[in-house]
Each structure stands twice: as C-alpha cells, then as structure tokens.
Tab-separated table of C-alpha atoms in Angstrom:
chain	number	residue	atom	x	y	z
A	1	MET	CA	-5.069	18.258	14.610
A	2	LEU	CA	-5.505	15.654	11.727
A	3	GLU	CA	-8.577	16.150	9.244
A	4	THR	CA	-7.719	13.326	6.778
A	5	ILE	CA	-5.708	10.199	6.873
A	6	VAL	CA	-4.713	8.675	3.536
A	7	PHE	CA	-3.612	4.817	3.231
A	8	ASP	CA	-1.227	3.161	1.094
A	9	VAL	CA	-2.829	-0.214	-0.266
A	10	GLY	CA	-0.361	-3.147	-0.321
A	11	GLU	CA	0.785	-4.441	2.969
A	12	THR	CA	-1.102	-1.578	4.512
A	13	ILE	CA	-4.733	-2.374	3.736
A	14	THR	CA	-4.327	-5.577	1.829
A	15	ARG	CA	-2.021	-8.567	2.223
A	16	ASP	CA	0.277	-9.354	-0.593
A	17	ASP	CA	0.205	-13.174	-0.235
A	18	ARG	CA	-2.125	-14.038	-2.992
A	19	TYR	CA	-0.883	-11.547	-5.226
A	20	TRP	CA	2.724	-13.157	-5.033
A	21	GLU	CA	1.373	-16.793	-5.127
A	22	SER	CA	-0.424	-15.944	-8.255
A	23	TRP	CA	2.661	-14.841	-9.930
A	24	ALA	CA	4.373	-18.101	-8.708
A	25	THR	CA	1.809	-20.102	-10.327
A	26	TRP	CA	1.887	-18.178	-13.535
A	27	LEU	CA	5.652	-18.468	-13.751
A	28	ASP	CA	5.380	-21.958	-12.566
A	29	VAL	CA	8.138	-21.689	-9.756
A	30	PRO	CA	7.820	-22.718	-6.090
A	31	ARG	CA	6.190	-20.004	-4.155
A	32	HIS	CA	9.265	-19.949	-1.936
A	33	THR	CA	11.230	-18.915	-4.770
A	34	VAL	CA	9.218	-15.738	-5.369
A	35	SER	CA	8.980	-14.791	-1.629
A	36	ALA	CA	12.935	-15.175	-1.281
A	37	LEU	CA	13.362	-13.015	-4.474
A	38	VAL	CA	11.082	-10.479	-3.297
A	39	GLY	CA	12.755	-10.274	0.013
A	40	ALA	CA	16.094	-9.912	-1.737
A	41	VAL	CA	15.189	-6.950	-3.995
A	42	VAL	CA	13.512	-5.411	-1.038
A	43	ALA	CA	16.802	-5.432	0.979
A	44	GLN	CA	18.537	-3.959	-1.798
A	45	GLY	CA	15.818	-1.075	-2.172
A	46	LEU	CA	14.728	-2.070	-5.765
A	47	ASP	CA	11.405	-2.120	-7.020
A	48	ASN	CA	9.506	-5.501	-6.301
A	49	SER	CA	8.926	-6.266	-9.959
A	50	ARG	CA	12.700	-6.930	-10.070
A	51	ALA	CA	11.953	-10.107	-8.361
A	52	LEU	CA	9.932	-11.449	-11.426
A	53	GLU	CA	12.870	-10.140	-13.902
A	54	LEU	CA	15.218	-12.253	-11.924
A	55	ILE	CA	13.019	-15.319	-12.511
A	56	ARG	CA	12.547	-14.815	-16.269
A	57	PRO	CA	15.089	-12.176	-17.849
A	58	GLY	CA	13.090	-9.613	-19.813
A	59	PHE	CA	9.963	-9.994	-18.132
A	60	ASP	CA	7.393	-7.412	-19.272
A	61	VAL	CA	4.942	-6.768	-16.529
A	62	ALA	CA	2.296	-5.137	-18.498
A	63	ALA	CA	2.471	-7.967	-21.130
A	64	GLU	CA	2.207	-10.665	-18.790
A	65	TYR	CA	-0.728	-8.870	-16.870
A	66	ALA	CA	-2.825	-8.831	-20.394
A	67	ALA	CA	-1.650	-12.462	-20.819
A	68	ARG	CA	-2.940	-13.543	-17.478
A	69	ASP	CA	-6.339	-11.454	-18.092
A	70	ALA	CA	-6.575	-13.139	-21.380
A	71	ALA	CA	-6.040	-16.607	-19.558
A	72	GLY	CA	-8.839	-15.893	-17.121
A	73	LEU	CA	-6.188	-15.391	-14.451
A	74	GLY	CA	-6.207	-11.788	-14.031
A	75	GLU	CA	-6.106	-9.510	-10.882
A	76	ASP	CA	-8.234	-10.672	-7.913
A	77	LEU	CA	-8.871	-9.117	-4.563
A	78	ASP	CA	-11.539	-9.911	-1.853
A	79	GLU	CA	-12.377	-9.705	1.867
A	80	SER	CA	-9.700	-12.351	2.609
A	81	ASP	CA	-6.846	-10.077	1.408
A	82	LEU	CA	-7.681	-7.291	3.928
A	83	TYR	CA	-5.899	-7.150	7.275
A	84	ASP	CA	-7.880	-7.740	10.362
A	85	ASP	CA	-7.468	-4.292	11.595
A	86	VAL	CA	-8.627	-2.404	8.279
A	87	ARG	CA	-12.347	-2.256	8.765
A	88	PRO	CA	-12.541	-1.444	12.523
A	89	ALA	CA	-9.981	0.995	12.345
A	90	LEU	CA	-11.271	2.952	9.312
A	91	GLY	CA	-14.745	2.666	10.854
A	92	ALA	CA	-13.593	4.271	13.948
A	93	LEU	CA	-11.617	6.905	12.343
A	94	ARG	CA	-14.683	8.105	10.296
A	95	GLN	CA	-16.956	8.066	13.647
A	96	ARG	CA	-14.299	10.318	14.912
A	97	GLY	CA	-14.929	12.707	12.070
A	98	ILE	CA	-11.734	11.891	9.989
A	99	ARG	CA	-11.826	11.803	6.311
A	100	VAL	CA	-10.476	8.486	5.267
A	101	VAL	CA	-8.878	7.950	1.833
A	102	ILE	CA	-7.338	4.991	0.354
A	103	ALA	CA	-4.549	5.770	-2.355
A	104	GLY	CA	-1.701	3.588	-3.477
A	105	ASN	CA	0.491	2.449	-6.536
A	106	GLN	CA	-2.264	-0.082	-7.780
A	107	THR	CA	-3.890	-0.845	-11.080
A	108	GLU	CA	-7.412	0.494	-12.095
A	109	ARG	CA	-8.785	-3.250	-11.609
A	110	ALA	CA	-7.390	-3.078	-8.040
A	111	GLY	CA	-9.359	0.331	-7.428
A	112	GLN	CA	-12.595	-1.206	-8.788
A	113	LEU	CA	-12.036	-4.398	-6.471
A	114	LEU	CA	-11.335	-2.276	-3.618
A	115	ARG	CA	-14.255	-0.156	-4.004
A	116	GLU	CA	-16.706	-3.235	-4.476
A	117	LEU	CA	-15.630	-4.476	-0.901
A	118	ASN	CA	-17.643	-1.543	0.684
A	119	LEU	CA	-14.779	-0.099	2.903
A	120	PRO	CA	-15.505	2.638	5.582
A	121	ALA	CA	-13.520	5.058	3.342
A	122	ASP	CA	-14.486	8.387	1.617
A	123	LEU	CA	-12.368	7.923	-1.264
A	124	ILE	CA	-10.385	5.074	-2.894
A	125	ALA	CA	-8.000	5.823	-5.978
A	126	THR	CA	-4.944	4.077	-7.548
A	127	SER	CA	-1.829	5.507	-9.387
A	128	GLN	CA	-3.181	4.037	-12.511
A	129	GLU	CA	-6.310	5.813	-12.156
A	130	TRP	CA	-4.480	8.975	-11.466
A	131	GLY	CA	-1.688	8.791	-14.024
A	132	VAL	CA	0.922	9.305	-11.816
A	133	ALA	CA	2.603	6.631	-9.281
A	134	LYS	CA	4.543	6.949	-5.962
A	135	PRO	CA	7.290	8.294	-5.248
A	136	ALA	CA	6.482	10.986	-7.837
A	137	PRO	CA	5.593	14.402	-6.194
A	138	GLY	CA	2.577	14.437	-8.658
A	139	PHE	CA	1.152	11.338	-6.849
A	140	PHE	CA	1.222	13.262	-3.461
A	141	ALA	CA	-0.042	16.368	-5.173
A	142	LYS	CA	-3.180	14.185	-6.084
A	143	VAL	CA	-3.233	13.077	-2.475
A	144	LEU	CA	-3.558	16.582	-1.022
A	145	GLU	CA	-6.211	17.591	-3.796
A	146	VAL	CA	-8.464	14.751	-2.505
A	147	ALA	CA	-7.723	14.859	1.235
A	148	GLN	CA	-9.365	18.145	1.211
A	149	ALA	CA	-7.364	19.302	4.130
A	150	PRO	CA	-3.964	21.134	4.486
A	151	ALA	CA	-0.850	19.152	4.249
A	152	ASP	CA	-0.131	19.583	8.019
A	153	ARG	CA	-3.653	18.302	8.890
A	154	THR	CA	-3.315	15.190	6.489
A	155	LEU	CA	-1.422	11.846	7.436
A	156	TYR	CA	-0.144	9.601	5.055
A	157	VAL	CA	0.171	5.954	6.357
A	158	GLY	CA	2.275	3.249	4.498
A	159	ASP	CA	4.750	0.541	4.977
A	160	HIS	CA	7.391	1.514	2.555
A	161	PRO	CA	9.875	4.283	3.487
A	162	ALA	CA	10.997	5.222	-0.215
A	163	ASN	CA	7.300	5.163	-1.614
A	164	ASP	CA	5.651	6.568	1.397
A	165	VAL	CA	7.263	8.180	4.243
A	166	PHE	CA	9.895	10.064	2.484
A	167	PRO	CA	8.006	11.553	-0.421
A	168	ALA	CA	4.879	12.141	1.742
A	169	LYS	CA	7.243	14.011	4.240
A	170	ALA	CA	8.644	16.058	1.229
A	171	ALA	CA	5.290	17.014	0.331
A	172	GLY	CA	4.639	18.594	3.670
A	173	LEU	CA	2.286	15.692	4.816
A	174	ARG	CA	2.291	14.043	8.225
A	175	THR	CA	3.640	10.424	8.109
A	176	ALA	CA	3.100	7.212	9.921
A	177	HIS	CA	5.426	4.271	9.184
A	178	LEU	CA	3.487	0.912	9.618
A	179	ARG	CA	5.450	-2.071	10.755
A	180	ARG	CA	3.894	-4.580	8.488
A	181	GLY	CA	5.034	-6.646	5.581
A	182	PRO	CA	8.606	-6.798	4.444
A	183	TRP	CA	9.498	-3.188	4.098
A	184	GLY	CA	7.659	-2.338	7.068
A	185	HIS	CA	9.711	-4.863	9.202
A	186	LEU	CA	12.961	-4.371	7.156
A	187	TRP	CA	13.260	-0.658	7.606
A	188	ALA	CA	11.335	-0.154	11.062
A	189	ALA	CA	14.285	0.507	13.147
A	190	ASP	CA	16.237	2.503	10.310
A	191	PRO	CA	17.090	6.061	11.934
A	192	GLU	CA	16.110	7.902	8.785
A	193	VAL	CA	12.916	6.416	8.536
A	194	ARG	CA	12.273	6.769	12.476
A	195	THR	CA	13.260	10.702	11.799
A	196	ALA	CA	11.086	11.197	8.823
A	197	ALA	CA	7.929	9.467	10.501
A	198	ASP	CA	6.013	11.447	12.835
A	199	TRP	CA	4.570	8.022	14.319
A	200	SER	CA	5.768	4.342	13.982
A	201	ILE	CA	2.777	2.057	14.485
A	202	ASP	CA	2.530	-1.842	14.675
A	203	HIS	CA	-1.305	-1.730	13.738
A	204	LEU	CA	-3.937	0.553	12.411
A	205	GLY	CA	-5.897	0.824	15.549
A	206	GLU	CA	-3.173	2.934	17.028
A	207	LEU	CA	-4.241	5.732	14.639
A	208	VAL	CA	-7.520	5.897	16.645
A	209	ASP	CA	-5.616	6.850	19.652
A	210	ILE	CA	-3.323	9.191	17.637
A	211	VAL	CA	-6.504	11.337	16.460
A	212	THR	CA	-8.067	11.285	19.902
A	213	HIS	CA	-5.132	12.604	21.789
C-alpha cells in the first residue's frame, strides 16, 4: 500500500516549452534550433544543458541565469506551465489520504514559484534548496526524509530514466515512469526502464487507480 507519492517537476508537473523558448530568445536563435539540440543531447543520454553549450561554446549556465535576472528576464513559471492533469490528479490523491510531495532538479526560484501556485501538495522542494541534485543518492535520501513513509510505500514519479527511475529504484523506492516529454517518450519502451519501473503510465490520473487498487 502506498502512503506517499513524490513527483518530479519538469515534464512531469510542468511543461518545459516556455523554459526552452526563453533560452532561444536569450541566445537569439530560432526555437527549433534549441528544441532540435535538446532532442539530440537527450538521445545521447547527456544533460540537457549541453544543448546550450553547443549553441554557445563555453556556456556558463549560472552566469547566464544571473545575467537574465539582471536584465529582468529571469525564471518564470505560472498556471499555463502546468499539465492539465496535475491539479485533478494531485487533489484526488490527497483525498484518498496520500501524502503528495513535489521534488525535482530545479532552482530555489522555481520552488518559490511552484509554491505560489497553491498546488494540492503537502510539500514542494527543489534540488537547489536541498543542496543536492538527482541522480545523487543524497537527493533520494532527502526524498525519503520528507516522504514520512517507508521506502517501499513511497512512489517516485518521473519522466527521466537516469534521473528518476533508476536512482529512485536504487534507493528502494517504488517507481513510475511517465511517458511525457522528450525523455518519457524516447525511453518508454526501453527494456531496462520497463524492468526498473513498477508502473509505466501515460498520465497522472492513472496514479489514482493505482492507489485505489
């Protein structure tokens, strides 16, 4: 029986469309260029920031974030960035007594913006706030700390095999691979992912059936 479900953020709770569009605008390149390069690095199993380095060799993500903030073009996130199934699914899970946590590789600013959306979640935290990022074991140790449930009664939901499914499974958590976004679609049929994931889902509403049955 599951007691807690923990959700990744990017391409699980939120769409990354505007995020990558903002980088295309900042770097003054077509959106398609950024999208295509993100797809290319995803297929190679590389970190998505590598796409920005391909556009501008020597790209310093932290420095560029600071420059964007200084220019009034910093990180933004609002209701339009949420997938349509997020509020209904999270709300239904809480109604069934499930503790809902949102925790992913995001900035402190993103955590603040997510909390301002008043999502039906018991806790929202980010890797920058915790000082440790996926796929490090320390991140999932923090997940278990805030889950307030044993590992085998805690489910981690995410789209990225290397950042979500594999390390969560190694930490003893139950896992659900979400077929959403580039990573979710690309790796959905991979045998190793299918084996590591306790469940493979296409939308968050399926979690309600999982906890009910």
